[in-house]
Amino acid sequence: AASLQTHPGPYSGNLTPTPHEDVTHYNNFYEFGMGKADPAARSQDFHPLPLTLEITGLVRKPVRLDVEQLLRSAAMEERIYRMRCVEAWSMVIPWDGIPLASLLKDADPDPRATHVAFESVLRPSEMPGQSDGLSGIQWPYVEGLRLDEAMNPLTLLALGVYGETLPNQNGAPIRLVVPWKYGFKGIKSIQRIRLLDHEPPTTWNRLASDEYGFYANVNPQIDHPRWSQATERVIGAHSLFGATRQPTLMFNGYGEQVADLYRDMDLRKNF
Amino acid sequence: MPSDFVSALRAVKRHWRVILYPIGMIPAAWLVWQGQHGALGADPVNVFERSLGLWAFRFLLACLVLAPLKRFAGINLLRYRRLTGLLAFFYASLHVLAYIGLDHGFDWGVLWTDITRRPFIILGMSALVLLVPLALTSNAFSMRLMKRRWKVLHRLIYLAAVLAGIHFFLSFKTLNAVSAPYLAGLALLLLCRVLPEKRR
């Protein structure tokens, strides 16, 4: 990983990052396998660059971005965010990236656009997990946000972590970070972004809609069918008898920034 | 000197089945050692808990494979059914203990909701509960006392295996290369059980 020119951004709060080793070796990235160690172990054949990121659909100025150029962007900033996985564990990750809103504004969204759809790279020859027929996952991985969620200043397109370009296992070269939502919303190795006038399908919702909703907002009051979401295992202790659990925060602690987005919604239905 | 060796060998042979119990517990000891020394990775509680569950399932399958092994391959290892069954119970108990104590820190509120509302947990817990009477009656005294009813009671292991199998399947987000072979193995063993016995 090469080092990045970055500067401290807002919203980082007073958080202590999870050790680099854990952030880069404990990953869910099913394109490279289903074990937590698989992404680091099985992603060496993936070539993240060159990559052209498209922003198309209901926009007035479709954008094609050379990600290599984006890596040198002066807009790059560090955001230290909580990361809460739907599996009830959490980390704190120092991302480096560009607010998604600034790129979407460049594309000039059409007033009819209500949602944003994201699509990952589809490259079975470099991503062994994409040839695994057992999981039933339809590739490429797809995710989506409402346009107002995408425009929220917290929403980040990350190009780096810990001040360096993203390792393959963390979603190189560019990935989404939506810190008030469960980790699976943070689609990795993004190739296409499309603006739509309807809610797009999302990978995990398609697979198990009772377990993974479109919104997937972190919410300690709404349990996963198989486990409680009230608390989370804190990654980083490494000792079996010294590991800790902590209470999960509503919207993962970002309620001040995002609660208004869901003011009139029944979060139990729209989980 | 050689006679000492021979007598030691004889002793091992005589107590072989008893020696196998501590050997079967080595994976548990190894997991605890790794856990204490930070060798279970970033989420040690989860790995510990899942590994114990997997070992319970392995011994359960090992217990179930002994009957078809005799029937279809003529290899008689039926004398290891108690050993494998008890080790399955041992690992299942540790698995649940890890879930209650290490994972949830004896948070009875959360545990109560888990045990009463979540099919995933209910299935696993039921499998363990079914193994309790089998473990308690796994001695010669109970066999003599219960006679034919002992056999009927111990068929519960098939039900426990089915419940544990579904619980195991549900412990992953999707079917995968880890769970699929075990589930295929279980399906095969159940199929062996229901195949009609040929009359000689």
mmCIF file of C-alpha atoms in Angstrom, chain A residues 49-183:
data_model
loop_
_atom_site.group_PDB
_atom_site.id
_atom_site.type_symbol
_atom_site.label_atom_id
_atom_site.label_comp_id
_atom_site.label_asym_id
_atom_site.label_seq_id
_atom_site.Cartn_x
_atom_site.Cartn_y
_atom_site.Cartn_z
ATOM 1 C CA LEU A 49 -5.866 -0.453 -10.772
ATOM 2 C CA PRO A 50 -6.405 0.856 -13.346
ATOM 3 C CA LEU A 51 -10.114 1.368 -12.735
ATOM 4 C CA THR A 52 -12.621 3.817 -14.148
ATOM 5 C CA LEU A 53 -15.442 4.697 -11.794
ATOM 6 C CA GLU A 54 -18.661 5.628 -13.587
ATOM 7 C CA ILE A 55 -21.405 7.836 -12.214
ATOM 8 C CA THR A 56 -24.360 7.508 -14.586
ATOM 9 C CA GLY A 57 -28.133 7.122 -14.615
ATOM 10 C CA LEU A 58 -30.315 10.106 -13.714
ATOM 11 C CA VAL A 59 -27.534 12.684 -13.857
ATOM 12 C CA ARG A 60 -27.072 15.642 -16.138
ATOM 13 C CA LYS A 61 -23.319 15.194 -16.413
ATOM 14 C CA PRO A 62 -22.301 11.519 -16.402
ATOM 15 C CA VAL A 63 -18.860 11.167 -14.868
ATOM 16 C CA ARG A 64 -16.025 8.793 -15.646
ATOM 17 C CA LEU A 65 -13.308 9.043 -13.028
ATOM 18 C CA ASP A 66 -9.829 7.619 -13.264
ATOM 19 C CA VAL A 67 -9.379 6.204 -9.769
ATOM 20 C CA GLU A 68 -5.595 6.665 -9.999
ATOM 21 C CA GLN A 69 -6.201 10.399 -10.373
ATOM 22 C CA LEU A 70 -8.724 10.330 -7.570
ATOM 23 C CA LEU A 71 -6.014 8.883 -5.310
ATOM 24 C CA ARG A 72 -4.075 12.139 -5.755
ATOM 25 C CA SER A 73 -7.126 14.310 -5.041
ATOM 26 C CA ALA A 74 -6.570 17.256 -2.725
ATOM 27 C CA ALA A 75 -10.026 16.590 -1.286
ATOM 28 C CA MET A 76 -8.792 13.430 0.474
ATOM 29 C CA GLU A 77 -9.490 13.547 4.197
ATOM 30 C CA GLU A 78 -9.148 11.268 7.192
ATOM 31 C CA ARG A 79 -12.328 10.150 8.945
ATOM 32 C CA ILE A 80 -12.054 7.957 12.020
ATOM 33 C CA TYR A 81 -15.356 6.092 12.132
ATOM 34 C CA ARG A 82 -16.954 3.351 14.184
ATOM 35 C CA MET A 83 -17.665 0.232 12.130
ATOM 36 C CA ARG A 84 -20.426 -2.034 13.354
ATOM 37 C CA CYS A 85 -20.821 -5.372 11.610
ATOM 38 C CA VAL A 86 -24.277 -6.960 11.455
ATOM 39 C CA GLU A 87 -22.614 -9.999 13.092
ATOM 40 C CA ALA A 88 -22.402 -8.022 16.363
ATOM 41 C CA TRP A 89 -18.723 -7.044 16.375
ATOM 42 C CA SER A 90 -17.209 -3.616 15.969
ATOM 43 C CA MET A 91 -14.036 -1.756 15.131
ATOM 44 C CA VAL A 92 -12.847 1.834 14.843
ATOM 45 C CA ILE A 93 -11.272 2.522 11.449
ATOM 46 C CA PRO A 94 -9.260 5.539 10.264
ATOM 47 C CA TRP A 95 -10.444 5.848 6.656
ATOM 48 C CA ASP A 96 -9.040 8.213 4.044
ATOM 49 C CA GLY A 97 -11.477 9.279 1.367
ATOM 50 C CA ILE A 98 -13.684 11.791 -0.347
ATOM 51 C CA PRO A 99 -17.259 12.613 0.680
ATOM 52 C CA LEU A 100 -19.585 10.902 -1.799
ATOM 53 C CA ALA A 101 -21.699 14.074 -1.949
ATOM 54 C CA SER A 102 -18.905 16.050 -3.652
ATOM 55 C CA LEU A 103 -18.615 13.502 -6.480
ATOM 56 C CA LEU A 104 -22.389 13.236 -6.877
ATOM 57 C CA LYS A 105 -22.659 17.018 -7.101
ATOM 58 C CA ASP A 106 -20.135 16.980 -9.960
ATOM 59 C CA ALA A 107 -22.458 14.614 -11.825
ATOM 60 C CA ASP A 108 -25.376 17.000 -11.234
ATOM 61 C CA PRO A 109 -28.248 14.667 -10.202
ATOM 62 C CA ASP A 110 -31.508 14.967 -12.127
ATOM 63 C CA PRO A 111 -34.405 16.104 -9.891
ATOM 64 C CA ARG A 112 -36.151 12.762 -10.532
ATOM 65 C CA ALA A 113 -33.302 10.823 -8.868
ATOM 66 C CA THR A 114 -34.261 9.389 -5.463
ATOM 67 C CA HIS A 115 -31.767 6.563 -4.961
ATOM 68 C CA VAL A 116 -28.168 5.625 -5.665
ATOM 69 C CA ALA A 117 -27.147 2.137 -6.778
ATOM 70 C CA PHE A 118 -23.607 0.808 -6.385
ATOM 71 C CA GLU A 119 -22.018 -2.109 -8.180
ATOM 72 C CA SER A 120 -18.742 -3.907 -7.438
ATOM 73 C CA VAL A 121 -16.140 -5.220 -9.828
ATOM 74 C CA LEU A 122 -17.070 -8.559 -11.416
ATOM 75 C CA ARG A 123 -13.860 -10.455 -12.107
ATOM 76 C CA PRO A 124 -14.139 -14.168 -11.261
ATOM 77 C CA SER A 125 -10.623 -14.817 -12.571
ATOM 78 C CA GLU A 126 -9.198 -12.559 -9.846
ATOM 79 C CA MET A 127 -11.895 -12.983 -7.211
ATOM 80 C CA PRO A 128 -12.142 -16.685 -6.327
ATOM 81 C CA GLY A 129 -15.273 -16.256 -4.218
ATOM 82 C CA GLN A 130 -17.246 -15.203 -7.281
ATOM 83 C CA SER A 131 -16.932 -18.728 -8.701
ATOM 84 C CA ASP A 132 -18.166 -20.366 -5.504
ATOM 85 C CA GLY A 133 -21.623 -21.666 -6.317
ATOM 86 C CA LEU A 134 -22.487 -22.736 -2.765
ATOM 87 C CA SER A 135 -23.324 -19.350 -1.290
ATOM 88 C CA GLY A 136 -26.142 -18.510 -3.681
ATOM 89 C CA ILE A 137 -24.884 -14.919 -3.897
ATOM 90 C CA GLN A 138 -25.526 -13.251 -7.256
ATOM 91 C CA TRP A 139 -22.456 -11.407 -8.452
ATOM 92 C CA PRO A 140 -21.534 -8.620 -8.766
ATOM 93 C CA TYR A 141 -22.250 -7.383 -5.252
ATOM 94 C CA VAL A 142 -24.767 -4.548 -5.358
ATOM 95 C CA GLU A 143 -25.794 -2.027 -2.725
ATOM 96 C CA GLY A 144 -27.916 1.079 -2.540
ATOM 97 C CA LEU A 145 -28.728 4.216 -0.596
ATOM 98 C CA ARG A 146 -31.465 6.781 -0.685
ATOM 99 C CA LEU A 147 -30.140 9.941 -2.374
ATOM 100 C CA ASP A 148 -30.365 11.960 0.867
ATOM 101 C CA GLU A 149 -28.358 9.257 2.668
ATOM 102 C CA ALA A 150 -25.774 9.338 -0.111
ATOM 103 C CA MET A 151 -25.551 13.138 0.140
ATOM 104 C CA ASN A 152 -25.125 13.095 3.936
ATOM 105 C CA PRO A 153 -21.743 14.568 4.855
ATOM 106 C CA LEU A 154 -20.824 11.381 6.779
ATOM 107 C CA THR A 155 -21.030 9.194 3.681
ATOM 108 C CA LEU A 156 -17.543 8.581 2.360
ATOM 109 C CA LEU A 157 -15.922 6.972 -0.641
ATOM 110 C CA ALA A 158 -12.786 5.557 0.973
ATOM 111 C CA LEU A 159 -9.597 5.139 -1.029
ATOM 112 C CA GLY A 160 -7.334 4.485 1.904
ATOM 113 C CA VAL A 161 -7.054 3.303 5.478
ATOM 114 C CA TYR A 162 -4.430 4.250 8.046
ATOM 115 C CA GLY A 163 -3.038 6.865 5.633
ATOM 116 C CA GLU A 164 -2.264 4.352 2.887
ATOM 117 C CA THR A 165 -4.122 3.123 -0.196
ATOM 118 C CA LEU A 166 -6.657 0.408 0.574
ATOM 119 C CA PRO A 167 -5.271 -3.121 0.701
ATOM 120 C CA ASN A 168 -7.189 -5.467 -1.621
ATOM 121 C CA GLN A 169 -8.916 -7.136 1.318
ATOM 122 C CA ASN A 170 -10.420 -3.816 2.468
ATOM 123 C CA GLY A 171 -12.037 -3.056 -0.883
ATOM 124 C CA ALA A 172 -9.347 -1.563 -3.108
ATOM 125 C CA PRO A 173 -9.249 0.712 -4.906
ATOM 126 C CA ILE A 174 -12.424 2.480 -3.774
ATOM 127 C CA ARG A 175 -15.243 1.530 -1.402
ATOM 128 C CA LEU A 176 -18.239 2.987 0.342
ATOM 129 C CA VAL A 177 -18.292 3.830 4.064
ATOM 130 C CA VAL A 178 -21.654 4.598 5.698
ATOM 131 C CA PRO A 179 -20.803 4.598 9.402
ATOM 132 C CA TRP A 180 -24.359 4.609 10.796
ATOM 133 C CA LYS A 181 -25.246 1.446 8.878
ATOM 134 C CA TYR A 182 -24.133 -2.157 9.270
ATOM 135 C CA GLY A 183 -20.842 -2.942 7.548
#
